[in-house]
């Protein structure tokens, strides 16, 4: 819930310290329905706010840009790109409602999107789910 606001706020603070103009976040269009802070409109609004929030942007020394390289990719495309980049999906976690042991529930929106993405990519999902 509104976690991208937190992620982007922390990234903005760190970007200001570093003098960085670009902030990257992995939001995705498929998440729009359950996660409104993944919408392009939200990202654009945050970018406008970010450019009103730092000394360097207000003084015209730089502009902050929020980069969303995954926003128009399908989950299958994202998973395939991860494989190309050498991502070890056995150490990644998507579940919003894991068991105390850490096992993914298999039923939350995030688990369902992940399972669908691996299926559509034609790849094995190494995640162990409580509910297959």
mmCIF file of C-alpha atoms in Angstrom:
data_model
loop_
_atom_site.group_PDB
_atom_site.id
_atom_site.type_symbol
_atom_site.label_atom_id
_atom_site.label_comp_id
_atom_site.label_asym_id
_atom_site.label_seq_id
_atom_site.Cartn_x
_atom_site.Cartn_y
_atom_site.Cartn_z
ATOM 1 C CA UNK A 1 0.000 0.000 0.000
ATOM 2 C CA UNK A 2 1.577 3.211 -1.273
ATOM 3 C CA UNK A 3 5.004 1.621 -0.908
ATOM 4 C CA UNK A 4 6.302 3.261 -4.083
ATOM 5 C CA UNK A 5 5.804 6.624 -2.371
ATOM 6 C CA UNK A 6 8.180 5.453 0.346
ATOM 7 C CA UNK A 7 10.692 3.983 -2.110
ATOM 8 C CA UNK A 8 10.673 7.105 -4.274
ATOM 9 C CA UNK A 9 10.927 9.433 -1.279
ATOM 10 C CA UNK A 10 13.983 7.581 0.020
ATOM 11 C CA UNK A 11 15.482 7.523 -3.475
ATOM 12 C CA UNK A 12 14.841 11.255 -3.879
ATOM 13 C CA UNK A 13 16.593 12.020 -0.600
ATOM 14 C CA UNK A 14 19.597 9.915 -1.616
ATOM 15 C CA UNK A 15 19.620 11.385 -5.151
ATOM 16 C CA UNK A 16 19.778 14.849 -3.618
ATOM 17 C CA UNK A 17 22.782 13.837 -1.493
ATOM 18 C CA UNK A 18 24.546 12.353 -4.534
ATOM 19 C CA UNK A 19 23.498 15.065 -6.972
ATOM 20 C CA UNK A 20 21.895 12.379 -9.155
ATOM 21 C CA UNK A 21 19.286 13.411 -11.696
ATOM 22 C CA UNK A 22 17.802 9.980 -12.442
ATOM 23 C CA UNK A 23 15.840 7.714 -10.114
ATOM 24 C CA UNK A 24 14.958 4.232 -11.353
ATOM 25 C CA UNK A 25 11.998 2.212 -10.066
ATOM 26 C CA UNK A 26 10.637 -1.129 -11.260
ATOM 27 C CA UNK A 27 6.931 -0.304 -11.452
ATOM 28 C CA UNK A 28 4.908 -2.257 -13.989
ATOM 29 C CA UNK A 29 1.662 -1.628 -15.874
ATOM 30 C CA UNK A 30 0.154 -4.969 -14.832
ATOM 31 C CA UNK A 31 0.169 -3.775 -11.231
ATOM 32 C CA UNK A 32 -2.141 -0.798 -11.926
ATOM 33 C CA UNK A 33 -5.334 -2.453 -10.712
ATOM 34 C CA UNK A 34 -4.212 -3.292 -7.208
ATOM 35 C CA UNK A 35 -1.404 -0.782 -6.874
ATOM 36 C CA UNK A 36 -2.350 2.739 -8.029
ATOM 37 C CA UNK A 37 1.156 4.046 -7.322
ATOM 38 C CA UNK A 38 2.369 2.010 -10.316
ATOM 39 C CA UNK A 39 0.407 4.154 -12.777
ATOM 40 C CA UNK A 40 2.255 6.499 -15.150
ATOM 41 C CA UNK A 41 0.104 9.366 -13.805
ATOM 42 C CA UNK A 42 1.384 8.710 -10.295
ATOM 43 C CA UNK A 43 5.017 8.544 -11.432
ATOM 44 C CA UNK A 44 4.598 11.782 -13.409
ATOM 45 C CA UNK A 45 3.022 13.486 -10.380
ATOM 46 C CA UNK A 46 5.857 12.320 -8.117
ATOM 47 C CA UNK A 47 8.412 13.581 -10.625
ATOM 48 C CA UNK A 48 6.732 17.006 -10.666
ATOM 49 C CA UNK A 49 6.731 17.050 -6.858
ATOM 50 C CA UNK A 50 10.376 15.940 -6.746
ATOM 51 C CA UNK A 51 11.338 18.902 -8.904
ATOM 52 C CA UNK A 52 9.706 21.209 -6.355
ATOM 53 C CA UNK A 53 11.348 19.509 -3.390
ATOM 54 C CA UNK A 54 15.117 19.865 -3.709
ATOM 55 C CA UNK A 55 17.347 22.905 -3.629
ATOM 56 C CA UNK A 56 19.133 22.021 -6.876
ATOM 57 C CA UNK A 57 15.886 21.583 -8.805
ATOM 58 C CA UNK A 58 14.253 24.712 -7.394
ATOM 59 C CA UNK A 59 17.364 26.746 -8.213
ATOM 60 C CA UNK A 60 17.371 25.362 -11.772
ATOM 61 C CA UNK A 61 20.679 23.511 -11.460
ATOM 62 C CA UNK A 62 19.147 20.170 -12.464
ATOM 63 C CA UNK A 63 15.912 18.259 -13.015
ATOM 64 C CA UNK A 64 14.941 14.969 -11.419
ATOM 65 C CA UNK A 65 13.706 12.269 -13.794
ATOM 66 C CA UNK A 66 11.903 9.138 -12.610
ATOM 67 C CA UNK A 67 12.866 6.266 -14.926
ATOM 68 C CA UNK A 68 10.496 3.293 -15.258
ATOM 69 C CA UNK A 69 12.148 0.831 -17.663
ATOM 70 C CA UNK A 70 9.737 -2.021 -16.871
ATOM 71 C CA UNK A 71 6.464 -0.122 -16.960
ATOM 72 C CA UNK A 72 5.263 -1.342 -20.373
ATOM 73 C CA UNK A 73 6.745 -4.846 -20.244
ATOM 74 C CA UNK A 74 4.710 -7.953 -19.502
ATOM 75 C CA UNK A 75 5.665 -10.011 -16.462
ATOM 76 C CA UNK A 76 6.934 -12.701 -18.855
ATOM 77 C CA UNK A 77 9.175 -10.159 -20.617
ATOM 78 C CA UNK A 78 10.503 -8.938 -17.271
ATOM 79 C CA UNK A 79 11.270 -12.498 -16.170
ATOM 80 C CA UNK A 80 13.021 -13.287 -19.467
ATOM 81 C CA UNK A 81 15.073 -10.078 -19.174
ATOM 82 C CA UNK A 82 16.044 -11.109 -15.646
ATOM 83 C CA UNK A 83 17.217 -14.490 -16.918
ATOM 84 C CA UNK A 84 19.292 -12.734 -19.623
ATOM 85 C CA UNK A 85 20.843 -10.566 -16.904
ATOM 86 C CA UNK A 86 21.607 -13.561 -14.686
ATOM 87 C CA UNK A 87 18.982 -13.013 -11.982
ATOM 88 C CA UNK A 88 18.773 -15.946 -9.572
ATOM 89 C CA UNK A 89 15.007 -16.100 -9.139
ATOM 90 C CA UNK A 90 15.376 -18.662 -6.339
ATOM 91 C CA UNK A 91 16.437 -15.829 -4.032
ATOM 92 C CA UNK A 92 13.714 -13.383 -5.074
ATOM 93 C CA UNK A 93 10.449 -12.888 -3.210
ATOM 94 C CA UNK A 94 7.149 -11.469 -4.432
ATOM 95 C CA UNK A 95 4.557 -12.524 -1.836
ATOM 96 C CA UNK A 96 2.622 -9.963 0.194
ATOM 97 C CA UNK A 97 1.313 -12.536 2.681
ATOM 98 C CA UNK A 98 4.060 -15.099 3.359
ATOM 99 C CA UNK A 99 3.927 -17.751 6.066
ATOM 100 C CA UNK A 100 6.006 -17.108 9.215
ATOM 101 C CA UNK A 101 8.567 -19.497 7.688
ATOM 102 C CA UNK A 102 8.836 -17.183 4.674
ATOM 103 C CA UNK A 103 7.065 -19.532 2.246
ATOM 104 C CA UNK A 104 5.038 -17.623 -0.337
ATOM 105 C CA UNK A 105 1.262 -17.944 -0.034
ATOM 106 C CA UNK A 106 0.598 -18.538 -3.734
ATOM 107 C CA UNK A 107 -2.735 -16.710 -3.575
ATOM 108 C CA UNK A 108 -2.073 -12.968 -3.200
ATOM 109 C CA UNK A 109 -2.097 -10.748 -6.293
ATOM 110 C CA UNK A 110 1.678 -10.610 -6.351
ATOM 111 C CA UNK A 111 2.068 -14.404 -6.212
ATOM 112 C CA UNK A 112 -0.567 -14.863 -8.920
ATOM 113 C CA UNK A 113 1.161 -12.332 -11.194
ATOM 114 C CA UNK A 114 4.517 -14.016 -10.616
ATOM 115 C CA UNK A 115 3.159 -17.505 -11.353
ATOM 116 C CA UNK A 116 1.424 -16.243 -14.495
ATOM 117 C CA UNK A 117 4.608 -14.479 -15.632
ATOM 118 C CA UNK A 118 6.761 -17.586 -15.278
ATOM 119 C CA UNK A 119 4.101 -19.692 -17.015
ATOM 120 C CA UNK A 120 3.830 -17.239 -19.929
ATOM 121 C CA UNK A 121 7.633 -17.046 -20.162
ATOM 122 C CA UNK A 122 7.749 -20.846 -20.393
ATOM 123 C CA UNK A 123 10.110 -21.000 -17.429
ATOM 124 C CA UNK A 124 10.121 -22.855 -14.121
ATOM 125 C CA UNK A 125 9.317 -20.686 -11.096
ATOM 126 C CA UNK A 126 11.676 -21.810 -8.318
ATOM 127 C CA UNK A 127 9.379 -20.378 -5.636
ATOM 128 C CA UNK A 128 7.882 -22.857 -3.196
ATOM 129 C CA UNK A 129 4.245 -21.849 -2.675
ATOM 130 C CA UNK A 130 1.947 -22.845 0.167
ATOM 131 C CA UNK A 131 -0.935 -23.012 -2.333
ATOM 132 C CA UNK A 132 0.100 -24.061 -5.827
#
